[in-house]
């Protein structure tokens, strides 16, 4: 790695900060969407990263993960990421061409380990990607209904 920072160290620092947390990767939000997110219980607790901003030199651990492993997946934005010690689960927030309401995020997170668009499995100093459900599929399944 040109930055001189070990990929193992970047991964370790990323996991120290973000394991058991959620990240919203985005390229900007539609007007009013962020305000709606902040109205939701826990809505302000998601770390948010604008992927339009290039990584620094050297990259921070989150920039390294996002630009090296998440962006190449080419998933629609915004995406919600659930970070576990052994994997990162990703699910985009679109229904067709429209971003869903922030109130849908908890429902998505409830099933993200089973229903994700991509999974990044932790390997020494990086992540290996695995496809999940098709991109066009993003129905939210609950015990009550499907919407």
PDB file of C-alpha atoms in Angstrom:
ATOM      1  CA  UNK A   1       0.000   0.000   0.000  1.00  0.00           C
ATOM      2  CA  UNK A   2       1.482   3.348  -1.038  1.00  0.00           C
ATOM      3  CA  UNK A   3       0.365   5.198   2.095  1.00  0.00           C
ATOM      4  CA  UNK A   4       2.740   3.091   4.166  1.00  0.00           C
ATOM      5  CA  UNK A   5      -0.035   2.089   6.556  1.00  0.00           C
ATOM      6  CA  UNK A   6      -0.487  -1.643   6.914  1.00  0.00           C
ATOM      7  CA  UNK A   7      -3.831  -2.980   5.659  1.00  0.00           C
ATOM      8  CA  UNK A   8      -3.966  -5.085   8.841  1.00  0.00           C
ATOM      9  CA  UNK A   9      -3.647  -1.943  10.952  1.00  0.00           C
ATOM     10  CA  UNK A  10      -6.268  -0.079   8.907  1.00  0.00           C
ATOM     11  CA  UNK A  11      -8.674  -2.987   9.285  1.00  0.00           C
ATOM     12  CA  UNK A  12      -7.997  -3.274  13.017  1.00  0.00           C
ATOM     13  CA  UNK A  13      -8.595   0.442  13.552  1.00  0.00           C
ATOM     14  CA  UNK A  14     -11.751   0.345  11.447  1.00  0.00           C
ATOM     15  CA  UNK A  15     -13.166  -2.529  13.500  1.00  0.00           C
ATOM     16  CA  UNK A  16     -12.178  -0.902  16.797  1.00  0.00           C
ATOM     17  CA  UNK A  17     -14.262   2.122  15.853  1.00  0.00           C
ATOM     18  CA  UNK A  18     -17.155   0.659  13.892  1.00  0.00           C
ATOM     19  CA  UNK A  19     -17.768  -2.973  14.937  1.00  0.00           C
ATOM     20  CA  UNK A  20     -21.362  -3.423  16.141  1.00  0.00           C
ATOM     21  CA  UNK A  21     -22.318  -0.086  14.543  1.00  0.00           C
ATOM     22  CA  UNK A  22     -24.033   1.103  11.400  1.00  0.00           C
ATOM     23  CA  UNK A  23     -22.856   3.403   8.661  1.00  0.00           C
ATOM     24  CA  UNK A  24     -24.872   5.143   5.967  1.00  0.00           C
ATOM     25  CA  UNK A  25     -22.743   5.478   2.835  1.00  0.00           C
ATOM     26  CA  UNK A  26     -24.172   8.145   0.552  1.00  0.00           C
ATOM     27  CA  UNK A  27     -23.550  10.557  -2.267  1.00  0.00           C
ATOM     28  CA  UNK A  28     -25.695  13.335  -0.817  1.00  0.00           C
ATOM     29  CA  UNK A  29     -29.278  13.172   0.406  1.00  0.00           C
ATOM     30  CA  UNK A  30     -32.552  14.258  -1.137  1.00  0.00           C
ATOM     31  CA  UNK A  31     -33.960  17.457   0.397  1.00  0.00           C
ATOM     32  CA  UNK A  32     -35.570  16.699   3.736  1.00  0.00           C
ATOM     33  CA  UNK A  33     -34.319  13.089   3.978  1.00  0.00           C
ATOM     34  CA  UNK A  34     -31.671  13.829   6.610  1.00  0.00           C
ATOM     35  CA  UNK A  35     -34.161  15.801   8.706  1.00  0.00           C
ATOM     36  CA  UNK A  36     -36.508  12.797   8.603  1.00  0.00           C
ATOM     37  CA  UNK A  37     -33.656  10.462   9.596  1.00  0.00           C
ATOM     38  CA  UNK A  38     -32.900  12.577  12.648  1.00  0.00           C
ATOM     39  CA  UNK A  39     -36.566  12.396  13.738  1.00  0.00           C
ATOM     40  CA  UNK A  40     -36.377   8.600  13.892  1.00  0.00           C
ATOM     41  CA  UNK A  41     -35.509   6.869  17.180  1.00  0.00           C
ATOM     42  CA  UNK A  42     -31.764   6.303  16.994  1.00  0.00           C
ATOM     43  CA  UNK A  43     -31.660   7.976  13.569  1.00  0.00           C
ATOM     44  CA  UNK A  44     -28.785  10.209  14.538  1.00  0.00           C
ATOM     45  CA  UNK A  45     -26.784   7.209  15.741  1.00  0.00           C
ATOM     46  CA  UNK A  46     -25.763   6.039  12.279  1.00  0.00           C
ATOM     47  CA  UNK A  47     -22.340   7.217  11.191  1.00  0.00           C
ATOM     48  CA  UNK A  48     -22.657   8.894   7.781  1.00  0.00           C
ATOM     49  CA  UNK A  49     -19.984   9.105   5.089  1.00  0.00           C
ATOM     50  CA  UNK A  50     -20.275  11.014   1.815  1.00  0.00           C
ATOM     51  CA  UNK A  51     -18.515   8.863  -0.763  1.00  0.00           C
ATOM     52  CA  UNK A  52     -18.111  11.813  -3.144  1.00  0.00           C
ATOM     53  CA  UNK A  53     -15.267  13.038  -0.942  1.00  0.00           C
ATOM     54  CA  UNK A  54     -11.982  11.415  -1.962  1.00  0.00           C
ATOM     55  CA  UNK A  55      -9.912   9.701   0.709  1.00  0.00           C
ATOM     56  CA  UNK A  56      -7.092  11.558   2.400  1.00  0.00           C
ATOM     57  CA  UNK A  57      -3.426  10.697   2.122  1.00  0.00           C
ATOM     58  CA  UNK A  58      -3.057   8.473   3.961  1.00  0.00           C
ATOM     59  CA  UNK A  59      -6.686   7.330   4.099  1.00  0.00           C
ATOM     60  CA  UNK A  60      -8.453   7.032   7.418  1.00  0.00           C
ATOM     61  CA  UNK A  61      -9.575   3.491   8.242  1.00  0.00           C
ATOM     62  CA  UNK A  62     -13.169   4.212   7.178  1.00  0.00           C
ATOM     63  CA  UNK A  63     -12.028   5.872   3.946  1.00  0.00           C
ATOM     64  CA  UNK A  64      -9.864   2.823   3.206  1.00  0.00           C
ATOM     65  CA  UNK A  65     -12.803   0.430   3.683  1.00  0.00           C
ATOM     66  CA  UNK A  66     -15.298   2.559   1.777  1.00  0.00           C
ATOM     67  CA  UNK A  67     -13.140   3.475  -1.209  1.00  0.00           C
ATOM     68  CA  UNK A  68     -11.298   0.171  -1.533  1.00  0.00           C
ATOM     69  CA  UNK A  69     -14.070  -2.338  -0.771  1.00  0.00           C
ATOM     70  CA  UNK A  70     -17.522  -0.687  -0.745  1.00  0.00           C
ATOM     71  CA  UNK A  71     -17.393   1.640  -3.783  1.00  0.00           C
ATOM     72  CA  UNK A  72     -16.189  -1.131  -6.158  1.00  0.00           C
ATOM     73  CA  UNK A  73     -19.409  -3.036  -5.366  1.00  0.00           C
ATOM     74  CA  UNK A  74     -21.203  -0.312  -7.360  1.00  0.00           C
ATOM     75  CA  UNK A  75     -24.359  -0.534  -5.247  1.00  0.00           C
ATOM     76  CA  UNK A  76     -26.913   2.256  -5.501  1.00  0.00           C
ATOM     77  CA  UNK A  77     -26.555   4.928  -2.834  1.00  0.00           C
ATOM     78  CA  UNK A  78     -27.447   5.468  -0.092  1.00  0.00           C
ATOM     79  CA  UNK A  79     -26.566   2.147   1.544  1.00  0.00           C
ATOM     80  CA  UNK A  80     -26.803   1.020   5.123  1.00  0.00           C
ATOM     81  CA  UNK A  81     -23.879  -1.014   6.422  1.00  0.00           C
ATOM     82  CA  UNK A  82     -23.942  -3.225   9.491  1.00  0.00           C
ATOM     83  CA  UNK A  83     -20.359  -3.756  10.693  1.00  0.00           C
ATOM     84  CA  UNK A  84     -19.632  -6.970  12.570  1.00  0.00           C
ATOM     85  CA  UNK A  85     -16.206  -8.278  13.575  1.00  0.00           C
ATOM     86  CA  UNK A  86     -16.254 -10.912  10.822  1.00  0.00           C
ATOM     87  CA  UNK A  87     -18.252  -9.202   8.061  1.00  0.00           C
ATOM     88  CA  UNK A  88     -19.862  -6.033   6.780  1.00  0.00           C
ATOM     89  CA  UNK A  89     -23.435  -6.390   5.470  1.00  0.00           C
ATOM     90  CA  UNK A  90     -24.653  -3.859   2.906  1.00  0.00           C
ATOM     91  CA  UNK A  91     -28.130  -3.037   1.725  1.00  0.00           C
ATOM     92  CA  UNK A  92     -29.115  -0.112  -0.470  1.00  0.00           C
ATOM     93  CA  UNK A  93     -32.064   2.032   0.560  1.00  0.00           C
ATOM     94  CA  UNK A  94     -33.772   2.396  -2.812  1.00  0.00           C
ATOM     95  CA  UNK A  95     -37.172   1.202  -3.933  1.00  0.00           C
ATOM     96  CA  UNK A  96     -36.865   1.434  -7.685  1.00  0.00           C
ATOM     97  CA  UNK A  97     -35.423   4.906  -8.261  1.00  0.00           C
ATOM     98  CA  UNK A  98     -36.696   6.376  -4.991  1.00  0.00           C
ATOM     99  CA  UNK A  99     -34.928   6.408  -1.654  1.00  0.00           C
ATOM    100  CA  UNK A 100     -37.087   4.818   1.017  1.00  0.00           C
ATOM    101  CA  UNK A 101     -38.144   6.632   4.152  1.00  0.00           C
ATOM    102  CA  UNK A 102     -35.636   6.570   7.031  1.00  0.00           C
ATOM    103  CA  UNK A 103     -38.231   4.772   9.178  1.00  0.00           C
ATOM    104  CA  UNK A 104     -37.543   1.656   7.061  1.00  0.00           C
ATOM    105  CA  UNK A 105     -33.920   1.391   8.215  1.00  0.00           C
ATOM    106  CA  UNK A 106     -34.623  -0.452  11.498  1.00  0.00           C
ATOM    107  CA  UNK A 107     -36.675  -3.043   9.592  1.00  0.00           C
ATOM    108  CA  UNK A 108     -33.802  -3.517   7.150  1.00  0.00           C
ATOM    109  CA  UNK A 109     -31.272  -3.842   9.946  1.00  0.00           C
ATOM    110  CA  UNK A 110     -33.382  -6.490  11.693  1.00  0.00           C
ATOM    111  CA  UNK A 111     -32.818  -8.857   8.769  1.00  0.00           C
ATOM    112  CA  UNK A 112     -29.628  -7.533   7.177  1.00  0.00           C
ATOM    113  CA  UNK A 113     -27.568 -10.629   7.964  1.00  0.00           C
ATOM    114  CA  UNK A 114     -30.039 -12.715   5.935  1.00  0.00           C
ATOM    115  CA  UNK A 115     -31.233 -10.081   3.444  1.00  0.00           C
ATOM    116  CA  UNK A 116     -28.365  -7.994   2.098  1.00  0.00           C
ATOM    117  CA  UNK A 117     -27.183  -6.954  -1.341  1.00  0.00           C
ATOM    118  CA  UNK A 118     -23.545  -7.666  -0.524  1.00  0.00           C
ATOM    119  CA  UNK A 119     -21.443  -9.077   2.271  1.00  0.00           C
ATOM    120  CA  UNK A 120     -17.810  -8.225   2.812  1.00  0.00           C
ATOM    121  CA  UNK A 121     -16.196 -11.060   4.724  1.00  0.00           C
ATOM    122  CA  UNK A 122     -13.218 -10.030   6.827  1.00  0.00           C
ATOM    123  CA  UNK A 123      -9.933 -11.606   5.751  1.00  0.00           C
ATOM    124  CA  UNK A 124      -6.483 -10.657   7.024  1.00  0.00           C
ATOM    125  CA  UNK A 125      -5.940  -7.058   5.952  1.00  0.00           C
ATOM    126  CA  UNK A 126      -9.043  -6.714   3.797  1.00  0.00           C
ATOM    127  CA  UNK A 127     -12.466  -7.937   2.785  1.00  0.00           C
ATOM    128  CA  UNK A 128     -13.706 -10.503   0.298  1.00  0.00           C
ATOM    129  CA  UNK A 129     -17.016  -9.652  -1.375  1.00  0.00           C
ATOM    130  CA  UNK A 130     -20.002 -11.943  -1.777  1.00  0.00           C
ATOM    131  CA  UNK A 131     -23.213 -11.132  -3.626  1.00  0.00           C
ATOM    132  CA  UNK A 132     -26.485 -11.250  -1.770  1.00  0.00           C
ATOM    133  CA  UNK A 133     -30.009 -10.667  -3.022  1.00  0.00           C
ATOM    134  CA  UNK A 134     -30.476  -9.078  -6.447  1.00  0.00           C
ATOM    135  CA  UNK A 135     -30.139  -5.282  -6.609  1.00  0.00           C
ATOM    136  CA  UNK A 136     -33.712  -4.875  -7.797  1.00  0.00           C
ATOM    137  CA  UNK A 137     -34.974  -6.756  -4.734  1.00  0.00           C
ATOM    138  CA  UNK A 138     -35.410  -4.553  -1.698  1.00  0.00           C
ATOM    139  CA  UNK A 139     -38.780  -5.444  -0.229  1.00  0.00           C
ATOM    140  CA  UNK A 140     -38.951  -5.073   3.524  1.00  0.00           C
ATOM    141  CA  UNK A 141     -40.290  -8.158   5.225  1.00  0.00           C
ATOM    142  CA  UNK A 142     -41.737  -7.944   8.717  1.00  0.00           C
ATOM    143  CA  UNK A 143     -43.817 -10.226  10.899  1.00  0.00           C
ATOM    144  CA  UNK A 144     -46.813  -8.080  10.008  1.00  0.00           C
ATOM    145  CA  UNK A 145     -46.576  -7.409   6.292  1.00  0.00           C
ATOM    146  CA  UNK A 146     -44.315  -6.966   3.325  1.00  0.00           C
ATOM    147  CA  UNK A 147     -43.869  -3.477   1.876  1.00  0.00           C
TER     148      UNK A 147
END
